[in-house]
PDB file of N, CA and C in Angstrom:
ATOM      1  N   MET O 582      15.452  -7.357  -6.222  1.00 48.00           N
ATOM      2  CA  MET O 582      15.024  -6.278  -5.049  1.00 48.00           C
ATOM      3  C   MET O 582      15.549  -5.087  -5.446  1.00 48.00           C
ATOM      4  N   PRO O 583      14.928  -3.814  -5.210  1.00 53.00           N
ATOM      5  CA  PRO O 583      15.588  -2.625  -5.696  1.00 53.00           C
ATOM      6  C   PRO O 583      16.710  -2.277  -4.606  1.00 53.00           C
ATOM      7  N   ARG O 584      17.538  -1.363  -5.282  1.00 58.00           N
ATOM      8  CA  ARG O 584      18.744  -0.739  -4.562  1.00 58.00           C
ATOM      9  C   ARG O 584      18.148  -0.009  -3.393  1.00 58.00           C
ATOM     10  N   GLY O 585      18.911  -0.155  -2.175  1.00 56.00           N
ATOM     11  CA  GLY O 585      18.349   0.624  -1.012  1.00 56.00           C
ATOM     12  C   GLY O 585      17.498  -0.280  -0.204  1.00 56.00           C
ATOM     13  N   SER O 586      16.889  -1.320  -0.679  1.00 58.00           N
ATOM     14  CA  SER O 586      15.809  -2.215  -0.070  1.00 58.00           C
ATOM     15  C   SER O 586      16.520  -2.661   1.254  1.00 58.00           C
ATOM     16  N   SER O 587      15.617  -2.907   2.314  1.00 64.00           N
ATOM     17  CA  SER O 587      15.737  -3.512   3.456  1.00 64.00           C
ATOM     18  C   SER O 587      16.238  -5.213   3.300  1.00 64.00           C
ATOM     19  N   TYR O 588      15.937  -5.540   2.331  1.00 70.00           N
ATOM     20  CA  TYR O 588      16.083  -7.119   1.997  1.00 70.00           C
ATOM     21  C   TYR O 588      17.634  -7.446   2.416  1.00 70.00           C
ATOM     22  N   ARG O 589      18.102  -8.499   2.956  1.00 75.00           N
ATOM     23  CA  ARG O 589      19.289  -8.886   3.036  1.00 75.00           C
ATOM     24  C   ARG O 589      19.401 -10.473   2.709  1.00 75.00           C
ATOM     25  N   ARG O 590      20.154 -10.758   1.747  1.00 83.00           N
ATOM     26  CA  ARG O 590      20.318 -12.047   1.257  1.00 83.00           C
ATOM     27  C   ARG O 590      21.224 -12.806   2.299  1.00 83.00           C
ATOM     28  N   GLN O 591      20.995 -14.009   2.796  1.00 90.00           N
ATOM     29  CA  GLN O 591      21.570 -14.844   3.835  1.00 90.00           C
ATOM     30  C   GLN O 591      22.221 -15.676   3.031  1.00 90.00           C
ATOM     31  N   TYR O 592      23.612 -15.760   3.286  1.00 94.00           N
ATOM     32  CA  TYR O 592      24.540 -16.853   2.714  1.00 94.00           C
ATOM     33  C   TYR O 592      25.138 -17.823   3.775  1.00 94.00           C
ATOM     34  N   PRO O 593      24.909 -19.209   3.258  1.00 94.00           N
ATOM     35  CA  PRO O 593      25.588 -20.165   4.145  1.00 94.00           C
ATOM     36  C   PRO O 593      26.897 -19.881   4.817  1.00 94.00           C
ATOM     37  N   PRO O 594      27.183 -20.227   6.137  1.00 93.00           N
ATOM     38  CA  PRO O 594      28.322 -19.758   6.621  1.00 93.00           C
ATOM     39  C   PRO O 594      29.456 -20.606   5.976  1.00 93.00           C
ATOM     40  N   GLU O 595      29.181 -21.826   5.501  1.00 96.00           N
ATOM     41  CA  GLU O 595      30.332 -22.433   4.598  1.00 96.00           C
ATOM     42  C   GLU O 595      30.623 -21.515   3.272  1.00 96.00           C
ATOM     43  N   PHE O 596      29.842 -20.902   2.701  1.00 97.00           N
ATOM     44  CA  PHE O 596      29.928 -20.160   1.481  1.00 97.00           C
ATOM     45  C   PHE O 596      30.695 -18.919   1.935  1.00 97.00           C
ATOM     46  N   ARG O 597      30.515 -18.433   3.167  1.00 96.00           N
ATOM     47  CA  ARG O 597      31.104 -17.133   3.383  1.00 96.00           C
ATOM     48  C   ARG O 597      32.610 -17.553   3.771  1.00 96.00           C
ATOM     49  N   ARG O 598      32.967 -18.475   4.566  1.00 96.00           N
ATOM     50  CA  ARG O 598      34.128 -19.257   4.736  1.00 96.00           C
ATOM     51  C   ARG O 598      34.981 -19.249   3.449  1.00 96.00           C
ATOM     52  N   GLU O 599      34.357 -20.024   2.682  1.00 97.00           N
ATOM     53  CA  GLU O 599      35.273 -20.302   1.365  1.00 97.00           C
ATOM     54  C   GLU O 599      35.376 -19.124   0.499  1.00 97.00           C
ATOM     55  N   ALA O 600      34.451 -18.082   0.527  1.00 97.00           N
ATOM     56  CA  ALA O 600      34.697 -16.872  -0.023  1.00 97.00           C
ATOM     57  C   ALA O 600      35.859 -16.084   0.547  1.00 97.00           C
ATOM     58  N   VAL O 601      36.047 -15.908   1.952  1.00 97.00           N
ATOM     59  CA  VAL O 601      37.074 -15.533   2.646  1.00 97.00           C
ATOM     60  C   VAL O 601      38.494 -16.059   2.310  1.00 97.00           C
ATOM     61  N   GLU O 602      38.331 -17.518   2.368  1.00 97.00           N
ATOM     62  CA  GLU O 602      39.496 -18.079   1.923  1.00 97.00           C
ATOM     63  C   GLU O 602      39.951 -18.035   0.448  1.00 97.00           C
ATOM     64  N   LEU O 603      38.981 -17.728  -0.294  1.00 96.00           N
ATOM     65  CA  LEU O 603      39.448 -17.463  -1.797  1.00 96.00           C
ATOM     66  C   LEU O 603      40.035 -15.988  -1.774  1.00 96.00           C
ATOM     67  N   TYR O 604      39.501 -15.106  -1.207  1.00 96.00           N
ATOM     68  CA  TYR O 604      40.165 -13.654  -1.114  1.00 96.00           C
ATOM     69  C   TYR O 604      41.553 -13.820  -0.551  1.00 96.00           C
ATOM     70  N   ARG O 605      41.725 -14.439   0.572  1.00 95.00           N
ATOM     71  CA  ARG O 605      43.111 -14.537   1.129  1.00 95.00           C
ATOM     72  C   ARG O 605      44.005 -15.083   0.224  1.00 95.00           C
ATOM     73  N   ARG O 606      43.639 -16.413  -0.407  1.00 96.00           N
ATOM     74  CA  ARG O 606      44.749 -17.131  -1.168  1.00 96.00           C
ATOM     75  C   ARG O 606      44.944 -16.418  -2.591  1.00 96.00           C
ATOM     76  N   SER O 607      43.954 -15.817  -3.255  1.00 95.00           N
ATOM     77  CA  SER O 607      44.063 -15.411  -4.649  1.00 95.00           C
ATOM     78  C   SER O 607      44.864 -13.879  -4.787  1.00 95.00           C
ATOM     79  N   GLY O 608      44.710 -13.213  -3.586  1.00 92.00           N
ATOM     80  CA  GLY O 608      45.427 -11.819  -3.756  1.00 92.00           C
ATOM     81  C   GLY O 608      44.636 -10.714  -4.814  1.00 92.00           C
ATOM     82  N   ARG O 609      43.501 -11.308  -5.089  1.00 95.00           N
ATOM     83  CA  ARG O 609      42.682 -10.593  -6.253  1.00 95.00           C
ATOM     84  C   ARG O 609      41.778  -9.336  -5.283  1.00 95.00           C
ATOM     85  N   PRO O 610      41.356  -8.440  -5.842  1.00 95.00           N
ATOM     86  CA  PRO O 610      40.570  -7.480  -5.304  1.00 95.00           C
ATOM     87  C   PRO O 610      39.301  -8.127  -4.648  1.00 95.00           C
ATOM     88  N   LEU O 611      38.913  -7.467  -3.611  1.00 94.00           N
ATOM     89  CA  LEU O 611      37.540  -7.938  -3.175  1.00 94.00           C
ATOM     90  C   LEU O 611      36.273  -7.778  -4.118  1.00 94.00           C
ATOM     91  N   ALA O 612      36.288  -6.514  -4.772  1.00 94.00           N
ATOM     92  CA  ALA O 612      35.314  -6.444  -5.762  1.00 94.00           C
ATOM     93  C   ALA O 612      35.237  -7.484  -6.788  1.00 94.00           C
ATOM     94  N   GLU O 613      36.330  -7.872  -7.392  1.00 96.00           N
ATOM     95  CA  GLU O 613      36.560  -8.905  -8.349  1.00 96.00           C
ATOM     96  C   GLU O 613      36.069 -10.233  -8.004  1.00 96.00           C
ATOM     97  N   ILE O 614      36.187 -10.678  -6.746  1.00 95.00           N
ATOM     98  CA  ILE O 614      36.106 -11.914  -6.274  1.00 95.00           C
ATOM     99  C   ILE O 614      34.416 -11.816  -6.002  1.00 95.00           C
ATOM    100  N   GLY O 615      34.038 -10.784  -5.423  1.00 95.00           N
ATOM    101  CA  GLY O 615      32.625 -10.580  -5.230  1.00 95.00           C
ATOM    102  C   GLY O 615      31.926 -10.859  -6.525  1.00 95.00           C
ATOM    103  N   ARG O 616      32.235 -10.033  -7.351  1.00 95.00           N
ATOM    104  CA  ARG O 616      31.556 -10.288  -8.780  1.00 95.00           C
ATOM    105  C   ARG O 616      31.646 -11.610  -9.203  1.00 95.00           C
ATOM    106  N   ASP O 617      32.539 -12.151  -9.062  1.00 96.00           N
ATOM    107  CA  ASP O 617      32.596 -13.697  -9.619  1.00 96.00           C
ATOM    108  C   ASP O 617      31.744 -14.563  -8.908  1.00 96.00           C
ATOM    109  N   LEU O 618      31.652 -14.239  -7.424  1.00 96.00           N
ATOM    110  CA  LEU O 618      30.739 -15.193  -6.640  1.00 96.00           C
ATOM    111  C   LEU O 618      29.337 -14.699  -6.507  1.00 96.00           C
ATOM    112  N   GLY O 619      29.021 -13.428  -7.250  1.00 95.00           N
ATOM    113  CA  GLY O 619      27.639 -12.874  -7.119  1.00 95.00           C
ATOM    114  C   GLY O 619      27.388 -12.260  -5.807  1.00 95.00           C
ATOM    115  N   VAL O 620      28.481 -11.630  -5.188  1.00 95.00           N
ATOM    116  CA  VAL O 620      28.247 -11.052  -3.820  1.00 95.00           C
ATOM    117  C   VAL O 620      28.771  -9.709  -4.064  1.00 95.00           C
ATOM    118  N   SER O 621      28.391  -8.757  -3.216  1.00 94.00           N
ATOM    119  CA  SER O 621      28.772  -7.518  -3.202  1.00 94.00           C
ATOM    120  C   SER O 621      30.219  -7.381  -2.536  1.00 94.00           C
ATOM    121  N   GLY O 622      31.032  -6.473  -2.974  1.00 93.00           N
ATOM    122  CA  GLY O 622      32.344  -6.270  -2.417  1.00 93.00           C
ATOM    123  C   GLY O 622      32.414  -5.901  -0.989  1.00 93.00           C
ATOM    124  N   GLU O 623      31.245  -5.061  -0.750  1.00 95.00           N
ATOM    125  CA  GLU O 623      31.187  -4.626   0.710  1.00 95.00           C
ATOM    126  C   GLU O 623      30.837  -5.780   1.490  1.00 95.00           C
ATOM    127  N   SER O 624      29.920  -6.906   1.181  1.00 95.00           N
ATOM    128  CA  SER O 624      29.719  -7.950   1.839  1.00 95.00           C
ATOM    129  C   SER O 624      30.867  -8.962   2.017  1.00 95.00           C
ATOM    130  N   LEU O 625      31.439  -9.123   1.182  1.00 96.00           N
ATOM    131  CA  LEU O 625      32.943  -9.841   1.191  1.00 96.00           C
ATOM    132  C   LEU O 625      33.904  -9.267   2.149  1.00 96.00           C
ATOM    133  N   ARG O 626      34.004  -7.730   2.026  1.00 96.00           N
ATOM    134  CA  ARG O 626      34.781  -6.850   3.100  1.00 96.00           C
ATOM    135  C   ARG O 626      34.387  -7.470   4.359  1.00 96.00           C
ATOM    136  N   LEU O 627      33.036  -7.230   4.565  1.00 95.00           N
ATOM    137  CA  LEU O 627      32.447  -7.471   6.182  1.00 95.00           C
ATOM    138  C   LEU O 627      32.841  -8.855   6.434  1.00 95.00           C
ATOM    139  N   TRP O 628      32.773  -9.875   5.627  1.00 96.00           N
ATOM    140  CA  TRP O 628      33.080 -11.199   6.010  1.00 96.00           C
ATOM    141  C   TRP O 628      34.571 -11.460   6.441  1.00 96.00           C
ATOM    142  N   VAL O 629      35.425 -10.713   5.506  1.00 96.00           N
ATOM    143  CA  VAL O 629      36.770 -10.950   5.801  1.00 96.00           C
ATOM    144  C   VAL O 629      37.134 -10.290   7.236  1.00 96.00           C
ATOM    145  N   LYS O 630      36.419  -8.992   7.526  1.00 94.00           N
ATOM    146  CA  LYS O 630      36.631  -8.356   8.846  1.00 94.00           C
ATOM    147  C   LYS O 630      36.353  -9.300   9.892  1.00 94.00           C
ATOM    148  N   GLN O 631      35.082  -9.873   9.729  1.00 93.00           N
ATOM    149  CA  GLN O 631      34.552 -10.697  10.826  1.00 93.00           C
ATOM    150  C   GLN O 631      35.378 -11.937  11.085  1.00 93.00           C
ATOM    151  N   ALA O 632      35.934 -12.496   9.900  1.00 94.00           N
ATOM    152  CA  ALA O 632      36.827 -13.894   9.972  1.00 94.00           C
ATOM    153  C   ALA O 632      37.948 -13.372  10.836  1.00 94.00           C
ATOM    154  N   GLY O 633      38.758 -12.107  10.668  1.00 94.00           N
ATOM    155  CA  GLY O 633      39.917 -11.700  11.259  1.00 94.00           C
ATOM    156  C   GLY O 633      39.291 -11.512  12.825  1.00 94.00           C
ATOM    157  N   ILE O 634      38.183 -11.091  13.116  1.00 92.00           N
ATOM    158  CA  ILE O 634      37.921 -10.837  14.540  1.00 92.00           C
ATOM    159  C   ILE O 634      37.617 -12.354  15.194  1.00 92.00           C
ATOM    160  N   ASP O 635      36.982 -13.131  14.480  1.00 92.00           N
ATOM    161  CA  ASP O 635      36.843 -14.627  14.795  1.00 92.00           C
ATOM    162  C   ASP O 635      37.942 -15.355  15.087  1.00 92.00           C
ATOM    163  N   ALA O 636      39.207 -14.951  14.420  1.00 91.00           N
ATOM    164  CA  ALA O 636      40.294 -15.569  14.636  1.00 91.00           C
ATOM    165  C   ALA O 636      41.341 -15.134  15.491  1.00 91.00           C
ATOM    166  N   GLY O 637      40.745 -13.786  16.173  1.00 90.00           N
ATOM    167  CA  GLY O 637      41.627 -13.284  17.239  1.00 90.00           C
ATOM    168  C   GLY O 637      42.835 -12.377  16.684  1.00 90.00           C
ATOM    169  N   GLN O 638      42.624 -12.000  15.477  1.00 90.00           N
ATOM    170  CA  GLN O 638      43.484 -11.086  14.842  1.00 90.00           C
ATOM    171  C   GLN O 638      43.182  -9.645  14.542  1.00 90.00           C
ATOM    172  N   ARG O 639      41.858  -9.479  15.041  1.00 90.00           N
ATOM    173  CA  ARG O 639      41.498  -7.894  14.971  1.00 90.00           C
ATOM    174  C   ARG O 639      40.729  -7.724  16.222  1.00 90.00           C
ATOM    175  N   PRO O 640      40.668  -6.644  16.842  1.00 90.00           N
ATOM    176  CA  PRO O 640      39.609  -6.219  17.985  1.00 90.00           C
ATOM    177  C   PRO O 640      38.188  -6.300  17.452  1.00 90.00           C
ATOM    178  N   GLY O 641      37.307  -6.691  18.423  1.00 90.00           N
ATOM    179  CA  GLY O 641      35.851  -6.774  18.087  1.00 90.00           C
ATOM    180  C   GLY O 641      35.278  -7.903  18.763  1.00 90.00           C
ATOM    181  N   LEU O 642      33.704  -7.899  18.716  1.00 90.00           N
ATOM    182  CA  LEU O 642      33.065  -8.934  18.916  1.00 90.00           C
ATOM    183  C   LEU O 642      33.093 -10.177  18.005  1.00 90.00           C
ATOM    184  N   SER O 643      33.232 -11.336  18.559  1.00 92.00           N
ATOM    185  CA  SER O 643      33.411 -12.477  17.728  1.00 92.00           C
ATOM    186  C   SER O 643      31.935 -12.722  17.348  1.00 92.00           C
ATOM    187  N   SER O 644      31.706 -13.668  16.223  1.00 91.00           N
ATOM    188  CA  SER O 644      30.433 -13.967  15.885  1.00 91.00           C
ATOM    189  C   SER O 644      29.635 -14.652  17.123  1.00 91.00           C
ATOM    190  N   GLU O 645      30.283 -15.484  17.771  1.00 94.00           N
ATOM    191  CA  GLU O 645      29.684 -16.237  19.061  1.00 94.00           C
ATOM    192  C   GLU O 645      29.058 -14.971  20.062  1.00 94.00           C
ATOM    193  N   GLU O 646      30.129 -14.183  20.026  1.00 94.00           N
ATOM    194  CA  GLU O 646      29.670 -13.013  21.101  1.00 94.00           C
ATOM    195  C   GLU O 646      28.306 -12.192  20.616  1.00 94.00           C
ATOM    196  N   GLN O 647      28.457 -12.075  19.430  1.00 94.00           N
ATOM    197  CA  GLN O 647      27.502 -11.292  18.716  1.00 94.00           C
ATOM    198  C   GLN O 647      26.025 -12.106  18.833  1.00 94.00           C
ATOM    199  N   GLU O 648      26.240 -13.285  18.688  1.00 95.00           N
ATOM    200  CA  GLU O 648      24.889 -13.979  18.861  1.00 95.00           C
ATOM    201  C   GLU O 648      24.558 -14.019  20.243  1.00 95.00           C
ATOM    202  N   GLU O 649      25.218 -14.229  21.118  1.00 97.00           N
ATOM    203  CA  GLU O 649      24.943 -14.312  22.532  1.00 97.00           C
ATOM    204  C   GLU O 649      24.415 -12.880  22.889  1.00 97.00           C
ATOM    205  N   LEU O 650      24.733 -11.715  22.469  1.00 97.00           N
ATOM    206  CA  LEU O 650      24.439 -10.516  22.766  1.00 97.00           C
ATOM    207  C   LEU O 650      22.993 -10.293  22.176  1.00 97.00           C
ATOM    208  N   ARG O 651      22.637 -10.562  21.001  1.00 97.00           N
ATOM    209  CA  ARG O 651      21.382 -10.671  20.516  1.00 97.00           C
ATOM    210  C   ARG O 651      20.289 -11.383  21.283  1.00 97.00           C
ATOM    211  N   ARG O 652      20.962 -12.575  21.684  1.00 98.00           N
ATOM    212  CA  ARG O 652      20.038 -13.539  22.595  1.00 98.00           C
ATOM    213  C   ARG O 652      19.504 -12.906  23.972  1.00 98.00           C
ATOM    214  N   LEU O 653      20.802 -12.332  24.603  1.00 98.00           N
ATOM    215  CA  LEU O 653      20.520 -11.558  25.744  1.00 98.00           C
ATOM    216  C   LEU O 653      19.549 -10.471  25.648  1.00 98.00           C
ATOM    217  N   ARG O 654      19.885  -9.802  24.607  1.00 98.00           N
ATOM    218  CA  ARG O 654      18.816  -8.634  24.165  1.00 98.00           C
ATOM    219  C   ARG O 654      17.455  -8.821  24.017  1.00 98.00           C
ATOM    220  N   ARG O 655      17.199  -9.939  23.250  1.00 98.00           N
ATOM    221  CA  ARG O 655      15.811 -10.556  23.111  1.00 98.00           C
ATOM    222  C   ARG O 655      15.205 -11.041  24.629  1.00 98.00           C
ATOM    223  N   GLU O 656      16.122 -11.719  25.298  1.00 98.00           N
ATOM    224  CA  GLU O 656      15.685 -12.126  26.711  1.00 98.00           C
ATOM    225  C   GLU O 656      15.325 -10.975  27.646  1.00 98.00           C
ATOM    226  N   ASN O 657      16.201 -10.074  27.385  1.00 98.00           N
ATOM    227  CA  ASN O 657      15.992  -8.694  28.119  1.00 98.00           C
ATOM    228  C   ASN O 657      14.519  -7.984  27.685  1.00 98.00           C
ATOM    229  N   CYS O 658      14.331  -7.996  26.659  1.00 98.00           N
ATOM    230  CA  CYS O 658      13.073  -7.523  25.982  1.00 98.00           C
ATOM    231  C   CYS O 658      11.994  -8.414  26.581  1.00 98.00           C
ATOM    232  N   VAL O 659      11.719  -9.371  26.583  1.00 98.00           N
ATOM    233  CA  VAL O 659      10.749 -10.286  27.195  1.00 98.00           C
ATOM    234  C   VAL O 659      10.709 -10.017  28.692  1.00 98.00           C
ATOM    235  N   LEU O 660      11.777 -10.108  29.506  1.00 98.00           N
ATOM    236  CA  LEU O 660      11.693  -9.871  30.735  1.00 98.00           C
ATOM    237  C   LEU O 660      11.062  -8.608  31.151  1.00 98.00           C
ATOM    238  N   ARG O 661      11.582  -7.290  30.332  1.00 98.00           N
ATOM    239  CA  ARG O 661      10.842  -6.095  30.521  1.00 98.00           C
ATOM    240  C   ARG O 661       9.382  -6.078  30.147  1.00 98.00           C
ATOM    241  N   GLU O 662       9.098  -6.668  29.185  1.00 98.00           N
ATOM    242  CA  GLU O 662       7.574  -6.845  28.969  1.00 98.00           C
ATOM    243  C   GLU O 662       6.849  -7.554  30.359  1.00 98.00           C
ATOM    244  N   GLU O 663       7.246  -8.759  30.528  1.00 98.00           N
ATOM    245  CA  GLU O 663       6.836  -9.359  31.709  1.00 98.00           C
ATOM    246  C   GLU O 663       6.583  -8.687  32.923  1.00 98.00           C
ATOM    247  N   ARG O 664       7.789  -7.824  33.225  1.00 97.00           N
ATOM    248  CA  ARG O 664       7.847  -7.091  34.421  1.00 97.00           C
ATOM    249  C   ARG O 664       6.555  -5.973  34.272  1.00 97.00           C
ATOM    250  N   GLU O 665       6.548  -5.332  33.162  1.00 97.00           N
ATOM    251  CA  GLU O 665       5.425  -4.402  32.868  1.00 97.00           C
ATOM    252  C   GLU O 665       3.960  -4.867  33.020  1.00 97.00           C
ATOM    253  N   VAL O 666       3.882  -6.177  32.649  1.00 97.00           N
ATOM    254  CA  VAL O 666       2.472  -6.933  32.902  1.00 97.00           C
ATOM    255  C   VAL O 666       2.212  -7.064  34.489  1.00 97.00           C
ATOM    256  N   LEU O 667       3.248  -7.409  35.083  1.00 96.00           N
ATOM    257  CA  LEU O 667       3.255  -7.831  36.274  1.00 96.00           C
ATOM    258  C   LEU O 667       2.970  -6.442  37.138  1.00 96.00           C
ATOM    259  N   ARG O 668       3.575  -5.543  36.834  1.00 96.00           N
ATOM    260  CA  ARG O 668       3.338  -4.050  37.445  1.00 96.00           C
ATOM    261  C   ARG O 668       2.079  -3.574  37.166  1.00 96.00           C
ATOM    262  N   LYS O 669       1.406  -3.550  36.010  1.00 95.00           N
ATOM    263  CA  LYS O 669      -0.104  -3.461  35.760  1.00 95.00           C
ATOM    264  C   LYS O 669      -1.028  -4.083  36.614  1.00 95.00           C
ATOM    265  N   ALA O 670      -0.688  -5.428  36.862  1.00 94.00           N
ATOM    266  CA  ALA O 670      -1.478  -6.333  37.484  1.00 94.00           C
ATOM    267  C   ALA O 670      -1.532  -5.886  38.913  1.00 94.00           C
ATOM    268  N   ALA O 671      -0.381  -5.667  39.617  1.00 93.00           N
ATOM    269  CA  ALA O 671      -0.333  -5.301  40.886  1.00 93.00           C
ATOM    270  C   ALA O 671      -0.936  -4.137  41.044  1.00 93.00           C
ATOM    271  N   VAL O 672      -0.933  -3.091  40.208  1.00 92.00           N
ATOM    272  CA  VAL O 672      -1.719  -1.718  40.425  1.00 92.00           C
ATOM    273  C   VAL O 672      -3.209  -1.966  40.281  1.00 92.00           C
ATOM    274  N   ALA O 673      -3.753  -2.861  39.423  1.00 90.00           N
ATOM    275  CA  ALA O 673      -5.174  -3.265  39.467  1.00 90.00           C
ATOM    276  C   ALA O 673      -5.499  -3.923  40.621  1.00 90.00           C
ATOM    277  N   PHE O 674      -4.663  -4.947  41.021  1.00 88.00           N
ATOM    278  CA  PHE O 674      -5.162  -5.700  42.203  1.00 88.00           C
ATOM    279  C   PHE O 674      -5.068  -4.832  43.651  1.00 88.00           C
ATOM    280  N   PHE O 675      -4.044  -3.823  43.701  1.00 86.00           N
ATOM    281  CA  PHE O 675      -4.337  -3.104  44.920  1.00 86.00           C
ATOM    282  C   PHE O 675      -5.253  -1.866  44.666  1.00 86.00           C
ATOM    283  N   ALA O 676      -5.603  -1.479  43.648  1.00 84.00           N
ATOM    284  CA  ALA O 676      -6.779  -0.593  43.539  1.00 84.00           C
ATOM    285  C   ALA O 676      -8.036  -1.119  44.017  1.00 84.00           C
ATOM    286  N   ARG O 677      -8.216  -2.323  43.520  1.00 82.00           N
ATOM    287  CA  ARG O 677      -9.590  -3.337  43.917  1.00 82.00           C
ATOM    288  C   ARG O 677      -9.403  -3.391  45.318  1.00 82.00           C
ATOM    289  N   GLU O 678      -8.360  -3.751  45.930  1.00 78.00           N
ATOM    290  CA  GLU O 678      -8.150  -3.975  47.531  1.00 78.00           C
ATOM    291  C   GLU O 678      -8.557  -2.837  48.363  1.00 78.00           C
ATOM    292  N   SER O 679      -8.189  -1.481  47.716  1.00 77.00           N
ATOM    293  CA  SER O 679      -8.391  -0.284  48.519  1.00 77.00           C
ATOM    294  C   SER O 679      -9.811   0.113  48.460  1.00 77.00           C
ATOM    295  N   GLU O 680     -10.401  -0.368  47.414  1.00 77.00           N
ATOM    296  CA  GLU O 680     -11.874   0.072  47.137  1.00 77.00           C
ATOM    297  C   GLU O 680     -12.743  -0.753  48.094  1.00 77.00           C
ATOM    298  N   THR O 681     -12.309  -2.039  48.409  1.00 70.00           N
ATOM    299  CA  THR O 681     -13.208  -2.953  49.189  1.00 70.00           C
ATOM    300  C   THR O 681     -13.101  -2.476  50.625  1.00 70.00           C
ATOM    301  N   ARG O 682     -12.063  -1.732  51.075  1.00 65.00           N
ATOM    302  CA  ARG O 682     -11.926  -1.269  52.535  1.00 65.00           C
ATOM    303  C   ARG O 682     -12.592  -0.239  52.862  1.00 65.00           C
TER     304      ARG O 682
END
C-alpha cells in the first residue's frame, strides 16, 4: 500500500500484547522493536500507551470504554435516522389528513 493511504493493517490483540511486553522487557527503542516485528514504531508507541491506559497507569479511555463509545455512537446514529423517518412519515400523514377535511 502506498504511504499516506487510508489502509490500516489490523493486528491481533495477542500480537499487540506480546509486542508491548517485548518492549517493556527489552529496554530497546520502539523503532528497533517495531522494525524487528514488521510494525511501525508509531503503532508500537500507541499500543504501549493504550496498554498503560488499560492498566490504569495513564489517564484516558480504556479499550473497553472506547469500544462502548463506538457502539453507542453507532446506536445513536441509527436512532437519529429512525427518528427522521418517523418525522417525515408524520408530516406526510398529517398533510393528507388536513387535505381530506
